[in-house]
Short mmCIF file of C-alpha atoms in Angstrom, two decimals:
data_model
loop_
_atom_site.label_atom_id
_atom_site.label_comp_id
_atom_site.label_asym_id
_atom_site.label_seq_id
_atom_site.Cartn_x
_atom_site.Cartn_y
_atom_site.Cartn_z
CA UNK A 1 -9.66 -31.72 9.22
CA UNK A 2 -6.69 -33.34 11.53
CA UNK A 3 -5.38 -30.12 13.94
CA UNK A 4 -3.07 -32.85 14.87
CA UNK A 5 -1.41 -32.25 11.36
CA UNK A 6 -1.65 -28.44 11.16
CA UNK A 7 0.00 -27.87 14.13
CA UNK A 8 2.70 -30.01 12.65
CA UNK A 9 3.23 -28.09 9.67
CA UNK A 10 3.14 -24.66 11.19
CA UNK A 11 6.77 -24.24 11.41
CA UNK A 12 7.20 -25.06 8.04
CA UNK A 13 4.59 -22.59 7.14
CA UNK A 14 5.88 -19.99 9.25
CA UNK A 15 9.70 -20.23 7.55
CA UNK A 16 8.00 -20.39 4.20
CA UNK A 17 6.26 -17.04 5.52
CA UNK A 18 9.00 -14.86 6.79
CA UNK A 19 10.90 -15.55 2.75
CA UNK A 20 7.88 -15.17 1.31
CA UNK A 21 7.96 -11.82 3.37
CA UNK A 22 11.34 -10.95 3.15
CA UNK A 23 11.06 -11.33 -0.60
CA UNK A 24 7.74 -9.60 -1.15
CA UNK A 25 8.92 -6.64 0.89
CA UNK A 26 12.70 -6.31 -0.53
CA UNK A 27 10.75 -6.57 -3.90
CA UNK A 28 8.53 -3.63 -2.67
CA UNK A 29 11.50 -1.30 -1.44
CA UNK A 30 13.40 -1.63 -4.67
CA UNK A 31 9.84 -0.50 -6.56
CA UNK A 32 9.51 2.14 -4.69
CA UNK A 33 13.02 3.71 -5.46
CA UNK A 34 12.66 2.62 -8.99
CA UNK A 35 9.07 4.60 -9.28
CA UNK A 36 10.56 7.54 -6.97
CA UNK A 37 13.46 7.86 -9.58
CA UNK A 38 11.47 6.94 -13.17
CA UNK A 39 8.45 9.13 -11.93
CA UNK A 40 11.16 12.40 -11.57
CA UNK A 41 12.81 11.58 -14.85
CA UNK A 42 9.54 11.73 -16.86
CA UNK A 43 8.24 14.89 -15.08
CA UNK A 44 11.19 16.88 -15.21
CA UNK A 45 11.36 15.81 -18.59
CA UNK A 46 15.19 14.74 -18.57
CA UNK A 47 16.10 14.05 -21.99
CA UNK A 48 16.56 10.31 -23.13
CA UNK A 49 16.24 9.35 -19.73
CA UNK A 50 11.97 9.74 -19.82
CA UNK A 51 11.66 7.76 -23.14
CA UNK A 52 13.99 4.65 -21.39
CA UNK A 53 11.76 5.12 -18.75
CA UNK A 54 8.44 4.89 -21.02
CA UNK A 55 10.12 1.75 -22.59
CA UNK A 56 10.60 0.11 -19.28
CA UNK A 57 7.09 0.57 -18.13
CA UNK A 58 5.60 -0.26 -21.08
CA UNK A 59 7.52 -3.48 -21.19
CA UNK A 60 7.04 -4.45 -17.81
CA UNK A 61 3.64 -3.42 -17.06
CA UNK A 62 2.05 -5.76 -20.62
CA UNK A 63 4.19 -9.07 -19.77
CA UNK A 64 3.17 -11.30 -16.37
CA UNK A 65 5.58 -11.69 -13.27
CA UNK A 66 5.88 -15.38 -14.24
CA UNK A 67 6.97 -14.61 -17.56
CA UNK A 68 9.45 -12.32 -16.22
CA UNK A 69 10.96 -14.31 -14.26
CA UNK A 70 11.30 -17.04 -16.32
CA UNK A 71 13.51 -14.98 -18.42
CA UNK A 72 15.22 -14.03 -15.40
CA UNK A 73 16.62 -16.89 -14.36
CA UNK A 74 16.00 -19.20 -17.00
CA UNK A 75 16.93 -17.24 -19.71
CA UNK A 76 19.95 -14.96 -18.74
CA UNK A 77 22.25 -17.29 -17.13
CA UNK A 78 22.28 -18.54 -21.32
CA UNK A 79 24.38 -15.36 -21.61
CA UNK A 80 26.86 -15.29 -18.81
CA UNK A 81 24.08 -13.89 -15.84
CA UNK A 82 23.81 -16.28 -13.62
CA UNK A 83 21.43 -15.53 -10.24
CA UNK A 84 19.83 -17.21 -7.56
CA UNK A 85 16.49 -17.93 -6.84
CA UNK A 86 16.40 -15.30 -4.33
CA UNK A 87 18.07 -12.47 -6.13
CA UNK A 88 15.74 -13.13 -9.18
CA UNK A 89 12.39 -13.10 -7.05
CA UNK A 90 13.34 -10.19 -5.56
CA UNK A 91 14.42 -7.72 -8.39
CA UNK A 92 11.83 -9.59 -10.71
CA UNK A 93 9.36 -8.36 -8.33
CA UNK A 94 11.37 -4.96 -7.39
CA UNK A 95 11.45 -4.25 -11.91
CA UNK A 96 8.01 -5.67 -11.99
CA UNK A 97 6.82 -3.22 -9.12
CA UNK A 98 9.17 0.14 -10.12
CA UNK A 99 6.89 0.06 -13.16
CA UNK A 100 3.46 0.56 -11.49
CA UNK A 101 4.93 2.46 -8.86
CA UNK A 102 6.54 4.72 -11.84
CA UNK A 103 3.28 5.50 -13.41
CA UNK A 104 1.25 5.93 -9.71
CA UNK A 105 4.07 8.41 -8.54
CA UNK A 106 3.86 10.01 -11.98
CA UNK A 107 0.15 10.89 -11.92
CA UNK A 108 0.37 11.76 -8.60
CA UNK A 109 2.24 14.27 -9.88
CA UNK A 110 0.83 15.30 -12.77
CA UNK A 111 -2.70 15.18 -10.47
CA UNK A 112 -1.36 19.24 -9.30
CA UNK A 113 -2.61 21.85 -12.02
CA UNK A 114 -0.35 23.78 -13.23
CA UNK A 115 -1.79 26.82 -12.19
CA UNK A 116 -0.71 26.44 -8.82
CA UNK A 117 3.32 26.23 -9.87
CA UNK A 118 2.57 29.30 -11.22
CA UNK A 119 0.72 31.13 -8.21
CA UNK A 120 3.33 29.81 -6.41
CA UNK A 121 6.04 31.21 -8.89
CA UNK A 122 4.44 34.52 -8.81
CA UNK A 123 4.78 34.85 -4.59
CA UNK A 124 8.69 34.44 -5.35
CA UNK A 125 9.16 30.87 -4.35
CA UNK A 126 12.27 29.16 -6.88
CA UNK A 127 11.70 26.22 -8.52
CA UNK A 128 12.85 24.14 -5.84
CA UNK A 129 10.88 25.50 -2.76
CA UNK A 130 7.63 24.63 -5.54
CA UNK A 131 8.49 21.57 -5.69
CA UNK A 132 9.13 21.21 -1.94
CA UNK A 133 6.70 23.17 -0.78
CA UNK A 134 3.55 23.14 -2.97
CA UNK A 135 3.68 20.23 -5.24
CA UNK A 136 5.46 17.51 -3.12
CA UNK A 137 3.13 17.10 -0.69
CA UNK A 138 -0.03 17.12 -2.67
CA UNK A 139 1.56 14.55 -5.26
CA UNK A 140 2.43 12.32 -2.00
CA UNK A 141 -0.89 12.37 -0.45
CA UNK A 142 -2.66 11.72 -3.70
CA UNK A 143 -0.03 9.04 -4.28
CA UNK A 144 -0.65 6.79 -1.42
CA UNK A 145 -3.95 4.92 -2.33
CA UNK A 146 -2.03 3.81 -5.80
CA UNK A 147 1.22 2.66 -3.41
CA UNK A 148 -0.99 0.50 -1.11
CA UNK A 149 -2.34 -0.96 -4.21
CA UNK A 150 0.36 -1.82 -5.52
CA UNK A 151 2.12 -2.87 -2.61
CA UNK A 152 -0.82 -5.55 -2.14
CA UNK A 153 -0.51 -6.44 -5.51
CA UNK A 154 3.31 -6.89 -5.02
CA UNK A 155 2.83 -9.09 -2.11
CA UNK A 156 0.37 -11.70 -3.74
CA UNK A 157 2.36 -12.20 -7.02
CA UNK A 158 5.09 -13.62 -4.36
CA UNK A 159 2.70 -16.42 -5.03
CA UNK A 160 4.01 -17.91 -8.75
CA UNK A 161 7.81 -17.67 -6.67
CA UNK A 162 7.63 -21.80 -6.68
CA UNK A 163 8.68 -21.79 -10.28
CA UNK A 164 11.65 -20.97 -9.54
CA UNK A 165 11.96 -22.66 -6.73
CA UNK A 166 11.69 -21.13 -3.84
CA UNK A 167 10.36 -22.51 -0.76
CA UNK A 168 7.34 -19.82 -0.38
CA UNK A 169 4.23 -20.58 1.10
CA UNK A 170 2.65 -21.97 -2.43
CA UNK A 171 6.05 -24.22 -2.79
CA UNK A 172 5.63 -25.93 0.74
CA UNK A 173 1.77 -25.91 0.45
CA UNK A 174 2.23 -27.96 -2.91
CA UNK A 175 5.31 -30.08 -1.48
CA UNK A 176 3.20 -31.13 1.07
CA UNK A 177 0.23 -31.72 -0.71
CA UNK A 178 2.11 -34.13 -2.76
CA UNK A 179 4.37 -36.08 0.38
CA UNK A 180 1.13 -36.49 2.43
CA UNK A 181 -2.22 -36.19 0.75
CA UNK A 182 -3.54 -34.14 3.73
CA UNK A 183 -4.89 -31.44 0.97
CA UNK A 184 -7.54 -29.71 2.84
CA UNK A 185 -5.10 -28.95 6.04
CA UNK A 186 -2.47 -27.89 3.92
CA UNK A 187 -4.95 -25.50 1.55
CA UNK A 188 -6.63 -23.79 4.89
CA UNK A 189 -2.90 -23.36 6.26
CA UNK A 190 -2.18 -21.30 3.21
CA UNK A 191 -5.38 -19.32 3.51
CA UNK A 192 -4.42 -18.68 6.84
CA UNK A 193 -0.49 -17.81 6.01
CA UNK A 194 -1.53 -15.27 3.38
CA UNK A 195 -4.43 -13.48 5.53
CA UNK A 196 -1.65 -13.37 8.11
CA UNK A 197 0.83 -11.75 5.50
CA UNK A 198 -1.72 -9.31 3.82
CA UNK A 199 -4.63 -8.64 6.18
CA UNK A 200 -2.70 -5.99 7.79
CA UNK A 201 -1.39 -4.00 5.40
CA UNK A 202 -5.02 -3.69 3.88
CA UNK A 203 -6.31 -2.72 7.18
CA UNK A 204 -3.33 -0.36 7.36
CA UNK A 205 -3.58 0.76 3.90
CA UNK A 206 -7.49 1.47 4.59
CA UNK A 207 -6.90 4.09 7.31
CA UNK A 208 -3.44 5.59 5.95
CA UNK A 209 -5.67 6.62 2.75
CA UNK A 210 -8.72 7.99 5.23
CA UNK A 211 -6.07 9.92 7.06
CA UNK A 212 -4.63 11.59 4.31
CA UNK A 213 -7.79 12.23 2.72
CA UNK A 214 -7.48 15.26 5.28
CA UNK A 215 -4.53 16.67 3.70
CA UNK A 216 -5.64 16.93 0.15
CA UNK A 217 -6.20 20.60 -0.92
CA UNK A 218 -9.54 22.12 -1.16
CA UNK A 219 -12.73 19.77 -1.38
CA UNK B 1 29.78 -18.33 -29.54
CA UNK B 2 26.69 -20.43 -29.95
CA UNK B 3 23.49 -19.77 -31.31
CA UNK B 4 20.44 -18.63 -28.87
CA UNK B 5 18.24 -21.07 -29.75
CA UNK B 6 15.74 -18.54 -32.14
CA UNK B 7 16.98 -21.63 -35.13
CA UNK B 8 14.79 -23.79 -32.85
CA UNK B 9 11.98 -21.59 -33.00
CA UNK B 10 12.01 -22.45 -36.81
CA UNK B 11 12.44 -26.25 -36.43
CA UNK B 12 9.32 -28.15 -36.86
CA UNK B 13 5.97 -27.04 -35.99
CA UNK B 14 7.74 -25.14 -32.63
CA UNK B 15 6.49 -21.39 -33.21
CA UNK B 16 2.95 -22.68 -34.09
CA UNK B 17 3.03 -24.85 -30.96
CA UNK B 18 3.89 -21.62 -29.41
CA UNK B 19 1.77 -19.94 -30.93
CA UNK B 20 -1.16 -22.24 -30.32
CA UNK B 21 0.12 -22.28 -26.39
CA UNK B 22 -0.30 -18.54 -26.12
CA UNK B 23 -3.93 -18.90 -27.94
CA UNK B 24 -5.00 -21.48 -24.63
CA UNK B 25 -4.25 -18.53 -22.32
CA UNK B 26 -5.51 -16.24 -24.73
CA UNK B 27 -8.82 -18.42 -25.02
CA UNK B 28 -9.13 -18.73 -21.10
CA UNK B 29 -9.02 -15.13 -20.82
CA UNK B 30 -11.78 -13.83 -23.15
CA UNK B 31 -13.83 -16.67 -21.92
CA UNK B 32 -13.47 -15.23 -18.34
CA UNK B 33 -13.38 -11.89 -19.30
CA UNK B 34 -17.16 -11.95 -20.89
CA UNK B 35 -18.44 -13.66 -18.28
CA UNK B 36 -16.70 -11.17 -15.68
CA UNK B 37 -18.28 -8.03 -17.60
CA UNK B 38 -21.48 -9.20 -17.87
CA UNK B 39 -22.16 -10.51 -14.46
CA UNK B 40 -19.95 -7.54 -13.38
CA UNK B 41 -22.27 -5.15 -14.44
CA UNK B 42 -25.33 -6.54 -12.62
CA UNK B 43 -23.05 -6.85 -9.50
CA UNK B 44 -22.18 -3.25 -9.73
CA UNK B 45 -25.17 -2.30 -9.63
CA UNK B 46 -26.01 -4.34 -6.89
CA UNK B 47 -22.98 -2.79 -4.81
CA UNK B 48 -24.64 0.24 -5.22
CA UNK B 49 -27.66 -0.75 -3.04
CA UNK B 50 -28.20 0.61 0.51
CA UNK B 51 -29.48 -3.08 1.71
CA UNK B 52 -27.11 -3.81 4.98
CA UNK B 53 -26.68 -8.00 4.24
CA UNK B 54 -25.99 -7.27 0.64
CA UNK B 55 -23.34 -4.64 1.38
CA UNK B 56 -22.00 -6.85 3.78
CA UNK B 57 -21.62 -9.81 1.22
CA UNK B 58 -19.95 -7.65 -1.63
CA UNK B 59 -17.49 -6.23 0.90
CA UNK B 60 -16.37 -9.53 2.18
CA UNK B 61 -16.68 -11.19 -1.23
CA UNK B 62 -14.20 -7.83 -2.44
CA UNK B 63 -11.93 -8.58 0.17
CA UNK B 64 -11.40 -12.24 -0.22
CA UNK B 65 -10.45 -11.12 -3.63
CA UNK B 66 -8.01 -8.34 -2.69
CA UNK B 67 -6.23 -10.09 -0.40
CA UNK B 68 -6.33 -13.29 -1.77
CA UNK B 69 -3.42 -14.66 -4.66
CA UNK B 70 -5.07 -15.88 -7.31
CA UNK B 71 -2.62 -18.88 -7.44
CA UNK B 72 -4.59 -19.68 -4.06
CA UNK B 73 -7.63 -19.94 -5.36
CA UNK B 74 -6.91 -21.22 -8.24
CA UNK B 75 -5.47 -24.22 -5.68
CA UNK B 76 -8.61 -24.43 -3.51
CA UNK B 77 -11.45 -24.69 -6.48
CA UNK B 78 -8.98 -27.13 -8.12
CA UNK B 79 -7.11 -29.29 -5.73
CA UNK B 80 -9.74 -28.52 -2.86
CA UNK B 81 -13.13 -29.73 -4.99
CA UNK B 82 -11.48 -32.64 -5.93
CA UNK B 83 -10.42 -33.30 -1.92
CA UNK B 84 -14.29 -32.11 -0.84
CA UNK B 85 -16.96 -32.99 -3.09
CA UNK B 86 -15.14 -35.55 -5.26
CA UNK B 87 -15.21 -33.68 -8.10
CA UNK B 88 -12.63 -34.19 -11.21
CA UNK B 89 -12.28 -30.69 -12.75
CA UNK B 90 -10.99 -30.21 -15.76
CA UNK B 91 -8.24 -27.87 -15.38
CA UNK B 92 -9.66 -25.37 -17.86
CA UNK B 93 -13.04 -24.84 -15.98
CA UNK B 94 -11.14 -24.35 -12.73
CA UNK B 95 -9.07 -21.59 -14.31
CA UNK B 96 -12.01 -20.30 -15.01
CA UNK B 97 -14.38 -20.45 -12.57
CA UNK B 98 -11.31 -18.55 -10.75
CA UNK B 99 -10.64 -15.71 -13.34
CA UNK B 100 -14.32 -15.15 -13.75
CA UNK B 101 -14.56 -15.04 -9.63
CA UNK B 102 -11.59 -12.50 -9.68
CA UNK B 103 -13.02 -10.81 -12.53
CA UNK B 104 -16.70 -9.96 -11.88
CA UNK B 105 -15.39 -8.46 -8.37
CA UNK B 106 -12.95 -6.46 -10.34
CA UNK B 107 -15.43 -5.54 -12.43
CA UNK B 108 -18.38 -5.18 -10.30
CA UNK B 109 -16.05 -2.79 -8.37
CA UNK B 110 -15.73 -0.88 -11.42
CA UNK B 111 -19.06 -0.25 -11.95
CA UNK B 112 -19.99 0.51 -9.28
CA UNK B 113 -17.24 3.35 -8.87
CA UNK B 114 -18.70 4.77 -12.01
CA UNK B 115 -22.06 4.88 -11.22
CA UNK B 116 -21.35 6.62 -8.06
CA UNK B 117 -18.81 9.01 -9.94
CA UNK B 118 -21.80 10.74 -12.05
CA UNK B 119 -22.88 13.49 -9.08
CA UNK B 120 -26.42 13.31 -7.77
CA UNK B 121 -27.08 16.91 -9.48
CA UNK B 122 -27.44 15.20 -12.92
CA UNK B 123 -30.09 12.65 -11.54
CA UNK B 124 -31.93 15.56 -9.49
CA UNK B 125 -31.81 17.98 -13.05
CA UNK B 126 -33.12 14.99 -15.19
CA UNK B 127 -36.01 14.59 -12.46
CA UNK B 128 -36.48 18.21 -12.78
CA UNK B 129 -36.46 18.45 -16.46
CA UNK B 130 -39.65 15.50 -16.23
CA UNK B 131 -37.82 12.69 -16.85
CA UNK B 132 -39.51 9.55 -15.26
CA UNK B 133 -36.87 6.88 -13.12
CA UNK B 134 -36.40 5.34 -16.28
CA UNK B 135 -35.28 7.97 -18.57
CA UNK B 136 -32.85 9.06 -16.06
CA UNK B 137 -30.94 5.77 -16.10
CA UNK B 138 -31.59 5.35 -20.02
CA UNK B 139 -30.54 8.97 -21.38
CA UNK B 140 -28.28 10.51 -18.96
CA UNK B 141 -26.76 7.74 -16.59
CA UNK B 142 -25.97 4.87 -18.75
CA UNK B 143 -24.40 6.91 -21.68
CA UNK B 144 -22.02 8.60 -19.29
CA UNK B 145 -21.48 5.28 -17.18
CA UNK B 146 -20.52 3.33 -20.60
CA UNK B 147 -17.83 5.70 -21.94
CA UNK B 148 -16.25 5.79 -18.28
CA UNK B 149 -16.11 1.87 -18.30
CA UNK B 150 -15.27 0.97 -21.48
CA UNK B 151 -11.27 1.71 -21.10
CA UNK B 152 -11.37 0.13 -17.94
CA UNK B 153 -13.24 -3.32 -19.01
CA UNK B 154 -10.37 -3.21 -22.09
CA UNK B 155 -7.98 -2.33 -19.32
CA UNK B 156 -9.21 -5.40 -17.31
CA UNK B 157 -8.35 -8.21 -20.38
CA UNK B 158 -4.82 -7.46 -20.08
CA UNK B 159 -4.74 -7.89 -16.73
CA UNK B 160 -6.66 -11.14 -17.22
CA UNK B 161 -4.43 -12.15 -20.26
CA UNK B 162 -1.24 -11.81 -18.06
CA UNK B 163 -2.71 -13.12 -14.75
CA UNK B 164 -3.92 -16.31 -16.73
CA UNK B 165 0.13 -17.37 -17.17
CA UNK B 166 -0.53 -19.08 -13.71
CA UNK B 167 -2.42 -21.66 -15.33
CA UNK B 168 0.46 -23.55 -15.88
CA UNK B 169 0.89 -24.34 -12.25
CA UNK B 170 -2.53 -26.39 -12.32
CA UNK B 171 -1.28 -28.43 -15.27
CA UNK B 172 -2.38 -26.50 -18.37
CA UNK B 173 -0.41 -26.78 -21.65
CA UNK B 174 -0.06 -23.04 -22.45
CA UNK B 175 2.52 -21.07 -24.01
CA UNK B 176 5.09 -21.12 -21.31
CA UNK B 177 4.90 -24.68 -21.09
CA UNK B 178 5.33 -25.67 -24.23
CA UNK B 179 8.02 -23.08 -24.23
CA UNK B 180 9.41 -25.63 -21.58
CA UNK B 181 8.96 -28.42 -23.43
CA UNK B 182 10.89 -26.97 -26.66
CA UNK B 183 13.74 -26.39 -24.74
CA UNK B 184 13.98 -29.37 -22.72
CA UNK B 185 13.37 -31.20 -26.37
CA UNK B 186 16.28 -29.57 -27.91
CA UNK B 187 18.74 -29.63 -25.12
CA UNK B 188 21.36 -31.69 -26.92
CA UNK B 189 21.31 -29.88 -29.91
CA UNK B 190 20.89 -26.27 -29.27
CA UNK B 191 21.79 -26.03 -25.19
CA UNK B 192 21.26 -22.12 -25.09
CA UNK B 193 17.83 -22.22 -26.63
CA UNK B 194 15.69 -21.19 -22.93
CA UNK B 195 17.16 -17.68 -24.08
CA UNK B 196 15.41 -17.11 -27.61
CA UNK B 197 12.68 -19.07 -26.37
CA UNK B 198 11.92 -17.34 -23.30
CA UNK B 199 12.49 -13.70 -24.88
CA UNK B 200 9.94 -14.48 -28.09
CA UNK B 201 7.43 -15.72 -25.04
CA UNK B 202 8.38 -12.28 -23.50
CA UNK B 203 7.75 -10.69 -26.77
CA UNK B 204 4.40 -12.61 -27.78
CA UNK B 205 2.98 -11.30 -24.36
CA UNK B 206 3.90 -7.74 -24.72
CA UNK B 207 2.66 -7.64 -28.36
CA UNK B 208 -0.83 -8.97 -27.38
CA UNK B 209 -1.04 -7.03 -23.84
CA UNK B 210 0.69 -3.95 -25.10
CA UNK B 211 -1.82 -2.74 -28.23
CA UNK B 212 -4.95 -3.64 -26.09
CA UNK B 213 -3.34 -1.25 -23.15
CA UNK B 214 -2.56 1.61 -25.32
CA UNK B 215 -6.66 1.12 -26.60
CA UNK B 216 -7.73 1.48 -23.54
CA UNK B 217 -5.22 4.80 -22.54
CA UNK B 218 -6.25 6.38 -25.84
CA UNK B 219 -10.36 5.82 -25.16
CA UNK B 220 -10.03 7.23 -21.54
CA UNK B 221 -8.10 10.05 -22.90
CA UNK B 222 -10.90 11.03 -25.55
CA UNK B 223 -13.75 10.13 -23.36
CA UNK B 224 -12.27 12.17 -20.34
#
């Protein structure tokens, strides 16, 4: 292994990094929403609303991130929507993401029997303050172990972005695989760059879910 | 307004070629899936084990594959061997030697969550009722463990199915490939044809993934 050569590359790692980042995270934020908003309009049972919802999950969770963004930004521009690299890895991601989140958030809520809606209907509490006050929290503390999974799973399918060309970490791994032949430096860079990227929010993830352990109800 | 390119899917041989593209990936995934449930089982088991070093192993080896893209491995075992040891892979047993790796630690993982899952009360009661080590495991663990892991293992071939689109990326001809090539071969004629195209490839996926998924909902729902 040259060091010589690593150090070289390491800023274009590191740029490759922060997009890959900036990406994987945007893609996370607009998942989040998009599960936040699908999860309420299936459990409040809004009319029309919960079977578009079904559709969309069901469509995005059974097809791969690659093939979905192939369609993306290979496919729609064929019809008049035209977007960039960037804007297609990020909302592929964020649709491909609202989808899991949508059915974590949704059995985190459906996780609360219903008998305790009613107890708490029974002490007087509206609708609302049940919601706020009894189910809320419970569904959001039962909720987190399925976010950081998904959030981990979000931030390694950043890795097929290089088909549509983006300059992540995979895309200047390969590029300079194929300029300079130096494969092994360039393959235990990219181990490196990704442990950097996700090694933390595991560890993170690992002691959010023991904390909150404490909050569950009962047990 | 010009057409969308699904008369190209009728030209020729192109929806068999598709067809025959989405079987590769198909093919690469119930090979790797097998071998991930069967070793996965004896792994999960193992995970169970109160042995320090071997607890140690499976945790590291679990969070190599958490963490870990499966584009990046797929990378190392394929462009790394080749680099290290000399070794010309074929593409295919690269893919998977990967899937399989991701797989059985998926899987292992599995099992060993469900073995776990069945409370220590129903071992103790068995005991209790004279049941010898053996009959335990036979009659009252390993009916129980089954029905828990049977929507997951069906659960874990569409994940397979989907991840194994990456194969592309280390050169293999599969479905969205040749999806590539029909395009790029009918670009004079039929210049809007990546939409059709690209939406039946869409379509194909769901239609395989989707059924399988719904199986596997339906089980855990009966079994539960």
């Amino acid at each position: 292994m040259d060091l010589d050569v690593m150090i070289s590359y390491l800023p274009l790692y590191k740029d490759a990094l922060l997009l890959t980042m900036r990406i994987g995270w945007q893609g996370a934020a607009i998942a989040v929403v998009i599960g936040l908003l699908g999860s309420a309009g299936i459990h409040f049972k809004i009319p029309i609303v919960r079977y578009m919802v079904y559709a969309y999950t069901q469509l995005f969770r059974n097809t791969p991130l690659l093939v979905q963004l192939f369609f993306i930004y290979f496919a729609l521009p064929k019809i008049g929507i035209l977007v960039s690299p960037e804007v297609c890895g990020t909302w592929g991601l964020g649709l491909l993401g609202g989808a899991y989140m949508t059915e974590t958030f949704r059995s985190g809520l459906d996780s609360i029997p219903k008998i305790q809606s009613e107890s708490a209907e029974s002490l007087g509490m509206s609708r609302s303050q049940v919601f706020r006050y009894v189910i809320l929290p419970q569904a959001v503390s039962s909720s987190v172990p399925g976010l950081v999974a998904n959030i981990i799973f979000l931030l390694k399918e950043t890795s097929v972005f290089s088909t549509i060309s983006l300059m992540d970490l995979m895309f200047t791994a390969k590029d300079l695989i194929g300029m300079y032949a130096k494969t092994i430096e360039c393959l235990v860079l990219l181990v490196i760059f990704y442990l950097i990227m996700l090694l933390p929010v595991s560890v993170l993830g690992d002691l959010l879910e023991r904390r909150l352990r404490h909050a569950e109800f009962g047990d | 307004m010009q057409s969308l390119g699904i008369d190209v899917l009728f030209k020729g041989t192109n929806f068999l070629r598709l067809l025959s593209g989405l079987w590769v990936a198909v093919r690469i995934s119930l090979i790797s899936v097998s071998i991930s449930i069967l070793v996965g089982l004896i792994v999960g088991v193992l995970m169970t084990s109160e042995n320090r070093i071997l607890k140690a192993v499976f945790r590291i080896y679990l969070e190599i594959v958490r963490i870990m893209p499966q584009m990046v491995l797929l990378f190392i075992v394929y462009f790394g061997t080749t680099r290290v040891f000399g070794w010309n892979l074929d593409a295919e047993i690269a893919a998977i030697f990967v899937f399989s790796f991701w797989g059985i630690a998926e899987m292992g993982d599995l099992v060993r969550g469900a073995l776990i899952s069945i409370s220590k009360i129903q071992y103790e009661s068995a005991m209790a009722l004279g049941m010898n080590g053996k009959q335990v495991y036979y009659y009252v663990i390993l009916p129980q463990t089954i029905r828990r892991l049977i929507p997951l293992s069906i659960n874990l071939i569409t994940r397979m199915i989907k991840t194994t689109s990456l194969v592309m990326m280390i050169g293999i001809v599969e479905v969205l490939k040749v999806a590539q090539q029909i395009i790029e071969a009918n670009r004079r004629s039929s210049p809007n044809a990546a939409f059709g195209i690209f939406a039946v490839v869409f379509l194909l996926y769901f239609l395989i993934c989707w059924p399988i998924s719904r199986l596997s909902v339906s089980l855990e729902k009966r079994w539960s």
